[in-house]
PDB file of C-alpha atoms in Angstrom:
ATOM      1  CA  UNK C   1     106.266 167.289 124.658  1.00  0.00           C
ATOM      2  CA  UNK C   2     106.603 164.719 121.412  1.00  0.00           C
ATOM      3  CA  UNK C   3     108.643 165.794 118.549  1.00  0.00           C
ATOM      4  CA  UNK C   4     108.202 163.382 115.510  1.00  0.00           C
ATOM      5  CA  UNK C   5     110.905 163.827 112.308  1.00  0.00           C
ATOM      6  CA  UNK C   6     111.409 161.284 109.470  1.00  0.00           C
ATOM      7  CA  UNK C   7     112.446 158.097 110.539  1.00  0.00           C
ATOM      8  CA  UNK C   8     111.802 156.491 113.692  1.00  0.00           C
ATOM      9  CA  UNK C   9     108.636 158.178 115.063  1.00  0.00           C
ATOM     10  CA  UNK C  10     106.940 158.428 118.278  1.00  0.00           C
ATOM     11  CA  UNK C  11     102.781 158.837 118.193  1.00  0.00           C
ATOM     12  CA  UNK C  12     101.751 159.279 121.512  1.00  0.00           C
ATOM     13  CA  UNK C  13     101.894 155.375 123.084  1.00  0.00           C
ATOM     14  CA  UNK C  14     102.640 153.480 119.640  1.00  0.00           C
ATOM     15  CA  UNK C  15     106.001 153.082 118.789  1.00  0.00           C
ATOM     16  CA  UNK C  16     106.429 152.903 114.895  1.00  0.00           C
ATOM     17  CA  UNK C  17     110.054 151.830 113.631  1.00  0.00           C
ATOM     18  CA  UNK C  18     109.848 150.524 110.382  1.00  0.00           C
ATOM     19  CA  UNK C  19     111.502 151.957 107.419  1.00  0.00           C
ATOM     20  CA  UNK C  20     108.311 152.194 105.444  1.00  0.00           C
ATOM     21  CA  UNK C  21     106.040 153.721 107.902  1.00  0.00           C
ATOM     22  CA  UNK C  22     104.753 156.926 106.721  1.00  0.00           C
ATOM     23  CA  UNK C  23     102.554 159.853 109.125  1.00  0.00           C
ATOM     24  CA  UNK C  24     100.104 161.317 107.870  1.00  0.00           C
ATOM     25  CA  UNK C  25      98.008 164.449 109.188  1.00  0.00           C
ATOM     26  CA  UNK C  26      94.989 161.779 110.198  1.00  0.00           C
ATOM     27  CA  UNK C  27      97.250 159.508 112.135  1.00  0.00           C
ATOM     28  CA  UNK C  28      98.608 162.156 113.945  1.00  0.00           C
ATOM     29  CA  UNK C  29      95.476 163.700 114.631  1.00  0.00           C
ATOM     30  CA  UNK C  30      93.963 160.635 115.651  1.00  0.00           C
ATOM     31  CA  UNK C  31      96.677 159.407 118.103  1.00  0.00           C
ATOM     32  CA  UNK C  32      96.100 162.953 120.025  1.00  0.00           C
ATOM     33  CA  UNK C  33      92.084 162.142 120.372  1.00  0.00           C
ATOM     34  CA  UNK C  34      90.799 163.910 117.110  1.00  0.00           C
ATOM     35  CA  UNK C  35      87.268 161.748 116.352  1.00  0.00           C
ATOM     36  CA  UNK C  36      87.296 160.609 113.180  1.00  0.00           C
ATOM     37  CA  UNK C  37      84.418 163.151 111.988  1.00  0.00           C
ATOM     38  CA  UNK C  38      86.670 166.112 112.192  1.00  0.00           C
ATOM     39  CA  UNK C  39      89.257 165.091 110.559  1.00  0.00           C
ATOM     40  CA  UNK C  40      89.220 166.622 106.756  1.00  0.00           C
ATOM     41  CA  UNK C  41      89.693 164.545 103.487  1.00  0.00           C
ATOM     42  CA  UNK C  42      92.691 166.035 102.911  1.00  0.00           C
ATOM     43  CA  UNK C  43      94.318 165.271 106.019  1.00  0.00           C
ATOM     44  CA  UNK C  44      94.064 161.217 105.243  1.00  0.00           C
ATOM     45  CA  UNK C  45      96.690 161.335 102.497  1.00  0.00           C
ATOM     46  CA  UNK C  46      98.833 163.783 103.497  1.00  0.00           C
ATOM     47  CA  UNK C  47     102.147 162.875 104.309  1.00  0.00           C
ATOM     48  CA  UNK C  48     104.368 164.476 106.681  1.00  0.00           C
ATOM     49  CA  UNK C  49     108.218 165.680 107.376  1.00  0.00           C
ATOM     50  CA  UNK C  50     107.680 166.972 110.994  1.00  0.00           C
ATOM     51  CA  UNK C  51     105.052 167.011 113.974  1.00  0.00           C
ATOM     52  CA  UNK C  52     105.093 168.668 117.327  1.00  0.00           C
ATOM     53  CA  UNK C  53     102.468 168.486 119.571  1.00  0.00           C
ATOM     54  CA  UNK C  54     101.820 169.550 123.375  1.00  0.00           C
ATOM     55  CA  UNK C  55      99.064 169.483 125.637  1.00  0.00           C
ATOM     56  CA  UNK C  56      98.355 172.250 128.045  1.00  0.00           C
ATOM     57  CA  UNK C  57      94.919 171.747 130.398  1.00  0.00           C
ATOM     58  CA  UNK C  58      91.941 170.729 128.094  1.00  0.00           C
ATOM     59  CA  UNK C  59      93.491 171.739 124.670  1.00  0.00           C
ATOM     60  CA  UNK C  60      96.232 169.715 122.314  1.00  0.00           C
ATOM     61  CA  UNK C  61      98.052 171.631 119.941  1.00  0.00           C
ATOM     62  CA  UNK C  62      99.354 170.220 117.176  1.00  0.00           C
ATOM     63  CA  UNK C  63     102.017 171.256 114.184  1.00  0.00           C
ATOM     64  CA  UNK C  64     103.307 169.548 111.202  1.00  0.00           C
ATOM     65  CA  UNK C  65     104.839 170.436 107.792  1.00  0.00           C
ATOM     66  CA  UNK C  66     104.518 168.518 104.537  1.00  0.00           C
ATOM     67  CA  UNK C  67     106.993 166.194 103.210  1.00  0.00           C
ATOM     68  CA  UNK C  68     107.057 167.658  99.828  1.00  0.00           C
ATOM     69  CA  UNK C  69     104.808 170.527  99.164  1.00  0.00           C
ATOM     70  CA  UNK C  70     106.713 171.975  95.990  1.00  0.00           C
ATOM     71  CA  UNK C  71     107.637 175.048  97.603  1.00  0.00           C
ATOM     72  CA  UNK C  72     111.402 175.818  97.489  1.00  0.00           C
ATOM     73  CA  UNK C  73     111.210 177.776 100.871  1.00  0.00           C
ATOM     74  CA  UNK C  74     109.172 174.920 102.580  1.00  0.00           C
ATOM     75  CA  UNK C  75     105.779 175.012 103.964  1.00  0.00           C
ATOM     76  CA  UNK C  76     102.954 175.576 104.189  1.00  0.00           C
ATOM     77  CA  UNK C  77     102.552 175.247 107.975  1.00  0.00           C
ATOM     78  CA  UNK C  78      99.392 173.877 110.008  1.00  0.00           C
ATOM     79  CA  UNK C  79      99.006 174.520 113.577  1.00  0.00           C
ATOM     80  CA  UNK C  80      95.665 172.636 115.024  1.00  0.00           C
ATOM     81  CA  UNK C  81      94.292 173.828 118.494  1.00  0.00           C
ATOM     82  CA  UNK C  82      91.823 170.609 119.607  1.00  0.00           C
ATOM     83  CA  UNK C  83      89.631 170.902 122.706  1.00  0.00           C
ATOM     84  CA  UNK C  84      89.065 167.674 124.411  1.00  0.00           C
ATOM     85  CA  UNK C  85      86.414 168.911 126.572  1.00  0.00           C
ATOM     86  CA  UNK C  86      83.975 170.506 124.182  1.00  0.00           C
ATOM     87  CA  UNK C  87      85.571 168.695 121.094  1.00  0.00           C
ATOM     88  CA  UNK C  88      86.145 172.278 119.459  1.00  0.00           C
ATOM     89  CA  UNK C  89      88.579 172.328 116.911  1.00  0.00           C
ATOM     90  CA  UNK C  90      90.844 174.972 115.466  1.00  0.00           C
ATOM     91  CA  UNK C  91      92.936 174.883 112.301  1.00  0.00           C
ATOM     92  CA  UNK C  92      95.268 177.940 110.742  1.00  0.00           C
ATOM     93  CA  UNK C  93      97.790 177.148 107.807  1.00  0.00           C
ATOM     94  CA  UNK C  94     100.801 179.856 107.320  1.00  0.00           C
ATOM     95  CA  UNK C  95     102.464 180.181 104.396  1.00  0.00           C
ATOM     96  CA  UNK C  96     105.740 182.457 103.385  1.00  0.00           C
ATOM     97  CA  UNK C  97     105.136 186.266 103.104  1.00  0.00           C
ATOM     98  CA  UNK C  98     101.459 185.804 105.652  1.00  0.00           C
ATOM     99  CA  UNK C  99     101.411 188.432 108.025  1.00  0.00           C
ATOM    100  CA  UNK C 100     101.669 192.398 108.151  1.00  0.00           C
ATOM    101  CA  UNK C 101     104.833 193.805 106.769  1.00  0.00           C
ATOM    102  CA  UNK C 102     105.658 196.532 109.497  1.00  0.00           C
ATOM    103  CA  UNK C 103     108.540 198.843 108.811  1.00  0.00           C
ATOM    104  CA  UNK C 104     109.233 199.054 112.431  1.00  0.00           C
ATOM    105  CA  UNK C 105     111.003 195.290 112.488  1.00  0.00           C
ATOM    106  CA  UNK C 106     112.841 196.384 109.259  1.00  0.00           C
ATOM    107  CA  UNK C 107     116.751 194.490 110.494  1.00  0.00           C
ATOM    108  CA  UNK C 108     115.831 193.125 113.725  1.00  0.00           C
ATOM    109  CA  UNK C 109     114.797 189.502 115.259  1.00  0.00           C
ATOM    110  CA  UNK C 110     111.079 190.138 115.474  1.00  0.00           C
ATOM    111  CA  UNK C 111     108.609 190.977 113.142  1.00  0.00           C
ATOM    112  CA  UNK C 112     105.031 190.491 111.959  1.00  0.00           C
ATOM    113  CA  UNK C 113     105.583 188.699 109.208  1.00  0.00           C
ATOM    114  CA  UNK C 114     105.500 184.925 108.818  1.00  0.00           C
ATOM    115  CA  UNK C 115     108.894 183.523 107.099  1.00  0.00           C
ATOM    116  CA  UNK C 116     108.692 180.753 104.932  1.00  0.00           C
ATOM    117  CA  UNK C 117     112.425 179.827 106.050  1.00  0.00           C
ATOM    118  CA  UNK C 118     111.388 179.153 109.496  1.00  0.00           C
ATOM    119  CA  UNK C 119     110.059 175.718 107.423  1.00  0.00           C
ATOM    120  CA  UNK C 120     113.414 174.442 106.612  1.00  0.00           C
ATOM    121  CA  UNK C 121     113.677 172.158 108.809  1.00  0.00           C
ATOM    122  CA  UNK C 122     112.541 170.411 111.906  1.00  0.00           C
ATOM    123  CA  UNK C 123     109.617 172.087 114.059  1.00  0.00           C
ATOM    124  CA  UNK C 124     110.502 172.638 117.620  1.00  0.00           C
ATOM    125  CA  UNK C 125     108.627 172.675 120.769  1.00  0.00           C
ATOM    126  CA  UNK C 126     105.279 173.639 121.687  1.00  0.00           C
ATOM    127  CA  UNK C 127     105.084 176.593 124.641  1.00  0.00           C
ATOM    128  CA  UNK C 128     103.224 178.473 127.284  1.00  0.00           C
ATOM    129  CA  UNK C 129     104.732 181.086 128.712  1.00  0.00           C
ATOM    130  CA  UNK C 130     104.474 184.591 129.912  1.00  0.00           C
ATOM    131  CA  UNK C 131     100.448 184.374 128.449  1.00  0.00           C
ATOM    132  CA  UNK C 132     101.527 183.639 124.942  1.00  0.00           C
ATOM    133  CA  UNK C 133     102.062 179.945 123.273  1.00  0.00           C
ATOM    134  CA  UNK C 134     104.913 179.754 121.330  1.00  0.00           C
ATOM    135  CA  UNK C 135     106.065 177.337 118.789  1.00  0.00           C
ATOM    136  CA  UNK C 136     109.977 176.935 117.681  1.00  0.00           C
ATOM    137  CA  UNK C 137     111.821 175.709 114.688  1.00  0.00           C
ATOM    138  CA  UNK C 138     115.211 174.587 114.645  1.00  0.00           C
ATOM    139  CA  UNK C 139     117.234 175.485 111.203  1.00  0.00           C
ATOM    140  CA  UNK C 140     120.294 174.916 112.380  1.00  0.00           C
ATOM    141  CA  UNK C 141     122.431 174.937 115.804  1.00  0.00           C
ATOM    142  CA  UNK C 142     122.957 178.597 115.192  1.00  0.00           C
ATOM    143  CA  UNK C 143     119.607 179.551 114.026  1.00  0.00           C
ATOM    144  CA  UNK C 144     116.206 179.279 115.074  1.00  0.00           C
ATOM    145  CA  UNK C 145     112.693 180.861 115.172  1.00  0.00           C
ATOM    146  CA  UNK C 146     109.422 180.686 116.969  1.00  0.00           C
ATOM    147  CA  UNK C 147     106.132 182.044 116.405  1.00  0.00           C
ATOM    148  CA  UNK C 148     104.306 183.843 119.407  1.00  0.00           C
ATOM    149  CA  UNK C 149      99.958 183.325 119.266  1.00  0.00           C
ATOM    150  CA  UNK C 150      97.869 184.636 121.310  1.00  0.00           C
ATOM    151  CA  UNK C 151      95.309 183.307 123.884  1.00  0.00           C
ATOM    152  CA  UNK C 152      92.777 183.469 120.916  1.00  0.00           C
ATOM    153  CA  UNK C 153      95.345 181.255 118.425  1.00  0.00           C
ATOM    154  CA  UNK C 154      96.146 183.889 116.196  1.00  0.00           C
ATOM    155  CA  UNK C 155      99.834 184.381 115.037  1.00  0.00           C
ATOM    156  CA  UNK C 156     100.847 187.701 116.153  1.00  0.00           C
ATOM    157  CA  UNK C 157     104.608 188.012 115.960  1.00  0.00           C
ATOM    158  CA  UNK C 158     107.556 185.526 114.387  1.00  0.00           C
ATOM    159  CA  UNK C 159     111.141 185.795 116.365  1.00  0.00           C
ATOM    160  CA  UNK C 160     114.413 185.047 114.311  1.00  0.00           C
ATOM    161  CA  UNK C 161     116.225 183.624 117.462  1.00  0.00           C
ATOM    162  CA  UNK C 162     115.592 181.697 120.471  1.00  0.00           C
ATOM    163  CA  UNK C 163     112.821 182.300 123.204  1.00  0.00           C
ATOM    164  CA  UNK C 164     114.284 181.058 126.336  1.00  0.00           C
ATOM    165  CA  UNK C 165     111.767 181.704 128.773  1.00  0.00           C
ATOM    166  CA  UNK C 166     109.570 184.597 129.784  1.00  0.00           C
ATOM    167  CA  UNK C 167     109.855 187.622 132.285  1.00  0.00           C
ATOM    168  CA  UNK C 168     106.374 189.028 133.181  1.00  0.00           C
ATOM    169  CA  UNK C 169     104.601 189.185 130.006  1.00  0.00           C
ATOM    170  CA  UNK C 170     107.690 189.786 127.551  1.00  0.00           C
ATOM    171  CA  UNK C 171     109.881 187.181 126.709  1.00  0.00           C
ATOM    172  CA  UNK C 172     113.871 186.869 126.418  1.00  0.00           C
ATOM    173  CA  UNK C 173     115.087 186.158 123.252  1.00  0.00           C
ATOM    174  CA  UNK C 174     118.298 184.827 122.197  1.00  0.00           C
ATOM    175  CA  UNK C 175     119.508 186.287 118.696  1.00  0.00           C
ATOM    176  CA  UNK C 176     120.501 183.832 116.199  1.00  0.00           C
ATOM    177  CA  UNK C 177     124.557 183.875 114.819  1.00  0.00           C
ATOM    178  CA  UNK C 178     125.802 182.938 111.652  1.00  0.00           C
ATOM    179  CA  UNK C 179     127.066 179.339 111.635  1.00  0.00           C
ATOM    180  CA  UNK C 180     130.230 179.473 110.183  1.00  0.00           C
ATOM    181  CA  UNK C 181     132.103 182.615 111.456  1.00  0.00           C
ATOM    182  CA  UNK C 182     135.301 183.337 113.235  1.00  0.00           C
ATOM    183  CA  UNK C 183     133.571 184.923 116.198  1.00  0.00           C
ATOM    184  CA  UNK C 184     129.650 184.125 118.140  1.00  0.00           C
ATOM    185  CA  UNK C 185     129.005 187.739 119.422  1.00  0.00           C
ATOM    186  CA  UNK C 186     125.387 186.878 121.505  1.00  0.00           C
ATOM    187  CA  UNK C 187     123.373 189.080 121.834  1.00  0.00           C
ATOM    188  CA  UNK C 188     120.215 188.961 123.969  1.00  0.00           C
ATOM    189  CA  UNK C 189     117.032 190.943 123.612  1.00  0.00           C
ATOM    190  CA  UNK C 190     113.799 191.467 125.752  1.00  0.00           C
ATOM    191  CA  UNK C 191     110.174 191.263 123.331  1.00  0.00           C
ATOM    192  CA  UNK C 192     106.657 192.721 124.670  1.00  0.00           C
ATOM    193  CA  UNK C 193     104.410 191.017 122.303  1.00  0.00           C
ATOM    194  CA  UNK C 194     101.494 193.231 123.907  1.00  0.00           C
ATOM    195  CA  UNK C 195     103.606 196.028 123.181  1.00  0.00           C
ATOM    196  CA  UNK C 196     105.777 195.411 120.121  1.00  0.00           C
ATOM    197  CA  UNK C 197     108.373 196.536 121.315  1.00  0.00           C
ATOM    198  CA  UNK C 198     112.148 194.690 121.221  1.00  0.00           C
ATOM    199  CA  UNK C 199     114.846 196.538 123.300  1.00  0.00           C
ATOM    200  CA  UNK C 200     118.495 195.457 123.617  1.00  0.00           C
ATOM    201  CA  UNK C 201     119.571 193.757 126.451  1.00  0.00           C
ATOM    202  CA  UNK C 202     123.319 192.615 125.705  1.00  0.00           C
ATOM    203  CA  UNK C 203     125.497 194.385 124.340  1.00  0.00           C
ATOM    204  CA  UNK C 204     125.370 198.119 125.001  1.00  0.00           C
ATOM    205  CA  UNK C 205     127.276 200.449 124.492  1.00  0.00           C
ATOM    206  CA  UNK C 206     127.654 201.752 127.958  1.00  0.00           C
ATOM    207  CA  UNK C 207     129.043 198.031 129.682  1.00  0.00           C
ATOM    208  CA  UNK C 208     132.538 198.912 131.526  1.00  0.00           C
ATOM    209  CA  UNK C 209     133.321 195.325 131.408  1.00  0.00           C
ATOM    210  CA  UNK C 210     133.081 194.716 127.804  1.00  0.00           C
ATOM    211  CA  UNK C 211     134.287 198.082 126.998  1.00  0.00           C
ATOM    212  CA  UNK C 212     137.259 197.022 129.457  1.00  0.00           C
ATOM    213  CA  UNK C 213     137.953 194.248 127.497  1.00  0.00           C
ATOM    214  CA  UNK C 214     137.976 195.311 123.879  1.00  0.00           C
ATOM    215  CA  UNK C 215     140.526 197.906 125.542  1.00  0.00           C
ATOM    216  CA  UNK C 216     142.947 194.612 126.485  1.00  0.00           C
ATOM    217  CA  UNK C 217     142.419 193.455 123.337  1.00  0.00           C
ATOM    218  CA  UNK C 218     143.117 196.604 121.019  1.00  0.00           C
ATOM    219  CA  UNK C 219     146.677 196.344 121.329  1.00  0.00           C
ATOM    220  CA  UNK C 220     147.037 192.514 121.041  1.00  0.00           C
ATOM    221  CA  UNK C 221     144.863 191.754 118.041  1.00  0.00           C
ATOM    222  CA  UNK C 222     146.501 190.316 114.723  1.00  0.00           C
ATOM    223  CA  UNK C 223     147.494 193.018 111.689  1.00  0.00           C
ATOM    224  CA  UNK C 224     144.974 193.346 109.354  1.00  0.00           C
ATOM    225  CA  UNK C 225     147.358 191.108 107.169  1.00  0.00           C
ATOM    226  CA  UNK C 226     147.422 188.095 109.020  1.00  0.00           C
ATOM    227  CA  UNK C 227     143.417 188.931 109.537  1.00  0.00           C
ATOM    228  CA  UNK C 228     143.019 188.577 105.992  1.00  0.00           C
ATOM    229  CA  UNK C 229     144.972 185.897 105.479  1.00  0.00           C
ATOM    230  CA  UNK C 230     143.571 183.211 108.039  1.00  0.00           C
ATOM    231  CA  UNK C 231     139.957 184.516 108.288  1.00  0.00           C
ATOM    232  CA  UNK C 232     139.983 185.781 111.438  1.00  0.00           C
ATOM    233  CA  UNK C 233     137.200 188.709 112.757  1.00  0.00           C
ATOM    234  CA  UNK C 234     139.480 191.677 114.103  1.00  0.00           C
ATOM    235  CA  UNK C 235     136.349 193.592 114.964  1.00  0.00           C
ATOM    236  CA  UNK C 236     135.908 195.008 118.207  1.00  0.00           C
ATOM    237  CA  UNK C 237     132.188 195.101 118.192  1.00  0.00           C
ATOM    238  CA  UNK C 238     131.765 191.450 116.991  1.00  0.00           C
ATOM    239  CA  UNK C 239     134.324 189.795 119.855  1.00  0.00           C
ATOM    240  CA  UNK C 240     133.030 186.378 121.291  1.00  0.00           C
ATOM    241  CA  UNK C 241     130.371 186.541 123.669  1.00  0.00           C
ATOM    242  CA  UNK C 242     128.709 183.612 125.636  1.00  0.00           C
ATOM    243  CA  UNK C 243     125.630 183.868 127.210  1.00  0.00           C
ATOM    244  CA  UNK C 244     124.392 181.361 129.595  1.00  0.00           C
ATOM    245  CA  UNK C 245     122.834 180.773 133.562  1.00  0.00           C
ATOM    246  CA  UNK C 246     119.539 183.503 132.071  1.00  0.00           C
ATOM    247  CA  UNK C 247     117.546 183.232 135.282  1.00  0.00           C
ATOM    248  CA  UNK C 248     114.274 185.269 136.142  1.00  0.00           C
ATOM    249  CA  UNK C 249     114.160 186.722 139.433  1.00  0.00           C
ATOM    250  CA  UNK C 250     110.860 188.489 139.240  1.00  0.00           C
ATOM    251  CA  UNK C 251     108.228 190.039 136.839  1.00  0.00           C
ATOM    252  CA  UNK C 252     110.464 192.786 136.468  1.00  0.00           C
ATOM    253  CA  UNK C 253     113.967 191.400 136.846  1.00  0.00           C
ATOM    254  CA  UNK C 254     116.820 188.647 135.339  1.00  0.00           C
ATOM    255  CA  UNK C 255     120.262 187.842 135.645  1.00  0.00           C
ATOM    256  CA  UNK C 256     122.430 186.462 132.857  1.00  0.00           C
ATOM    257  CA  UNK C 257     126.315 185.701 132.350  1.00  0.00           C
ATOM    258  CA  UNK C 258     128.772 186.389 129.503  1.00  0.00           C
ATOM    259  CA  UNK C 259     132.202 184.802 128.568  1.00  0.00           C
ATOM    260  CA  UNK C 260     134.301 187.156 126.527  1.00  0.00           C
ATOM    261  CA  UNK C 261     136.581 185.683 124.826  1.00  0.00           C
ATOM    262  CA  UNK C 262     139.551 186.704 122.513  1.00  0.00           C
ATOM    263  CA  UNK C 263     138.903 183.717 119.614  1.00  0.00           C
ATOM    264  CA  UNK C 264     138.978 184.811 116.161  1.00  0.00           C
ATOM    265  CA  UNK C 265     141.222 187.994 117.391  1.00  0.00           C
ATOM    266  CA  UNK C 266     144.794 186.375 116.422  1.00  0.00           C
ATOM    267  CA  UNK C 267     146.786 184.147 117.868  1.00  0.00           C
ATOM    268  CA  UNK C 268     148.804 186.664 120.569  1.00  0.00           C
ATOM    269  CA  UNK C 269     145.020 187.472 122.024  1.00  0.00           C
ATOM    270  CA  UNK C 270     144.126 184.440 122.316  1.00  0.00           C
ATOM    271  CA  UNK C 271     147.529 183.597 124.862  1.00  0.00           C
ATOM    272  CA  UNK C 272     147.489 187.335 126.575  1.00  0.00           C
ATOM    273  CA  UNK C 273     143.868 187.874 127.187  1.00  0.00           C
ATOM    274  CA  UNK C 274     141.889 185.184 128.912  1.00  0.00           C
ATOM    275  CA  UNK C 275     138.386 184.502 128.693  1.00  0.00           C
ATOM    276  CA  UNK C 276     136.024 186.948 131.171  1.00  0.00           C
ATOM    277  CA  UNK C 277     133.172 185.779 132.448  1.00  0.00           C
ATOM    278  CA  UNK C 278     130.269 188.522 134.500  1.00  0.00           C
ATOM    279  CA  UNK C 279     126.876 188.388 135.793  1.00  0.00           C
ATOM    280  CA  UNK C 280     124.697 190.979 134.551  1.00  0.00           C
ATOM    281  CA  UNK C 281     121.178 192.316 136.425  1.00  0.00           C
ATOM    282  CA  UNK C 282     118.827 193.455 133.840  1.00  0.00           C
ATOM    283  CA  UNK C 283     115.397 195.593 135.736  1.00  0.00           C
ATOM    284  CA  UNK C 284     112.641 197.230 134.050  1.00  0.00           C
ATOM    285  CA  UNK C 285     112.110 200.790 135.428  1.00  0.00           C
ATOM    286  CA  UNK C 286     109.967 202.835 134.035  1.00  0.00           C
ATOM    287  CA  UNK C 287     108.849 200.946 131.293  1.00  0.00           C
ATOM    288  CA  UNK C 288     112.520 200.751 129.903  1.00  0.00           C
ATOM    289  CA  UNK C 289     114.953 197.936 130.591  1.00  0.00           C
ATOM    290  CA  UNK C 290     118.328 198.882 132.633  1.00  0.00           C
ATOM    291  CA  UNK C 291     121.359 196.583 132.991  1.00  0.00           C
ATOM    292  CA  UNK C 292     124.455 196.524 135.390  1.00  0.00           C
ATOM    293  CA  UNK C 293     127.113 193.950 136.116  1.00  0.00           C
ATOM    294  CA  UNK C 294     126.388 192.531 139.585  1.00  0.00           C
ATOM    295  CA  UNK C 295     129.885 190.040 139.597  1.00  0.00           C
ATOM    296  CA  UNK C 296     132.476 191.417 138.474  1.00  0.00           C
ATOM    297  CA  UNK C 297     135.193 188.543 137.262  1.00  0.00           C
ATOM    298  CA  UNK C 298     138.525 188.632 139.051  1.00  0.00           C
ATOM    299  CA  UNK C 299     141.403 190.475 137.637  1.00  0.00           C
ATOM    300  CA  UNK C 300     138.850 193.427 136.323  1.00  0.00           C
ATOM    301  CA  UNK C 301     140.037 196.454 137.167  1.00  0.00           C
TER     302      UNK C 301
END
């Protein structure tokens, strides 16, 4: 994978440095094997903020976004599928608001609809997985998205979060947090692009471990005084939640751990109740996704 930003760049083999050099869409097409003759006038002049490109078997795909297109969201985007065996090539631009508006997505991390804010700021990596190719965007270390296209190269769903890797055909998705906040309550999500459908993974409602926990941490927690007056969270359902080690077992199976931790819940949490850390088994059944704590952390009653 090659990731090229302002500045120092990277174009395949050739190493570019300078403090002048500018990319356009041509060089960049060029350096991944584009003849000359498919290249369009347009893409000569056009300068550029951010590139990623990937190859996967005969086909390079290729992204970039405009240094200055006038838009205050930041776009458009151009995604370029090239074919180096039959020389076939495929361009699609996405703008803010492209897309089907779908009621069904209304408040959560997936949707049909492209977002212009997904063009902030750098693009992300190209990827195949589960059947789909994806395509992320960092906005900041808090926040990402990623487009999901299918095997034909049309854009069929946009993720507010990050796609860590794929289980069968659906794909786990890490929600995005707000940057600045007292408290990073995870949460972690399984998405079927063939069906649609996004269904909770972590939290629920039914955990014993995390229900244990906000229990330990009821009685402990800062007045609503001192809450207001230093910032902290106080809320139950937001505590701090870590997510790492996601690991895919099978088609139909994963494991993950969480860290619960008492930070942003006042000063006497923080030195009472330590930090809890349990493995979780997630298996579709049915069609439906159950999960279970496998590992119980010591000390858990």
């Amino acid at each position: 994978m090659r990731v090229f930003a302002l500045g120092c760049v990277v174009l395949v083999a050739t190493l570019c440095c300078s403090g002048q050099q500018k990319i356009t869409a041509a060089g960049v097409l060029t350096a991944n094997g584009v003849p000359d003759s498919l290249i369009l006038p347009g893409e000569r002049s056009l300068l550029l903020t951010s590139v990623s490109t990937e190859t996967f078997g005969p086909n390079r795909y290729i992204a970039w976004l405009p240094i200055d297109s006038g838009d205050a969201i930041g776009g458009p985007l151009t995604v370029v599928r090239y074919n180096t065996t039959d020389h076939h090539i495929e361009r699609r631009v996405y703008k803010d608001g492209d897309g089907v508006r779908d009621a069904r997505y209304k408040g959560m991390p997936a949707g049909r609809e492209v977002s212009g804010m997904c063009f902030e700021n750098d693009l992300g990596d190209w990827r195949e997985q589960g059947g789909w190719l994806t395509l992320g965007f960092h906005v900041n270390p808090s926040e990402g998205c990623a487009f999901i296209f299918d095997d034909k190269f049309n854009f069929r769903f946009e993720i507010d979060g990050w796609i860590w890797t794929a289980v069968g055909r659906s794909l786990i998705v890490v929600e995005n947090l707000r940057h600045f906040a007292p408290t990073h309550p995870n949460a972690l999500d399984v998405f079927s692009p063939v069906t649609g459908k996004l269904e909770p993974i972590y939290p629920r409602p039914d955990d014993p471990v995390r229900s244990a926990y906000q229990k330990r941490l009821k009685p402990v927690m800062a007045t609503p005084q001192e809450c207001a007056a230093k910032n902290l969270s106080c809320d139950l359902h937001s505590i701090d939640a870590d997510i790492d080690d996601i690991t895919v077992i099978s088609p139909t199976s994963f494991r993950f751990d969480i860290t619960l931790s008492a930070t942003g819940m006042g000063g006497t949490a923080e030195k009472e109740v330590p930090s809890l850390t349990t493995r979780y088994l997630a298996t579709s059944i049915g069609g439906s996704w159950k999960v279970k704590p496998i590992r119980l952390p010591r000390g858990h009653d």
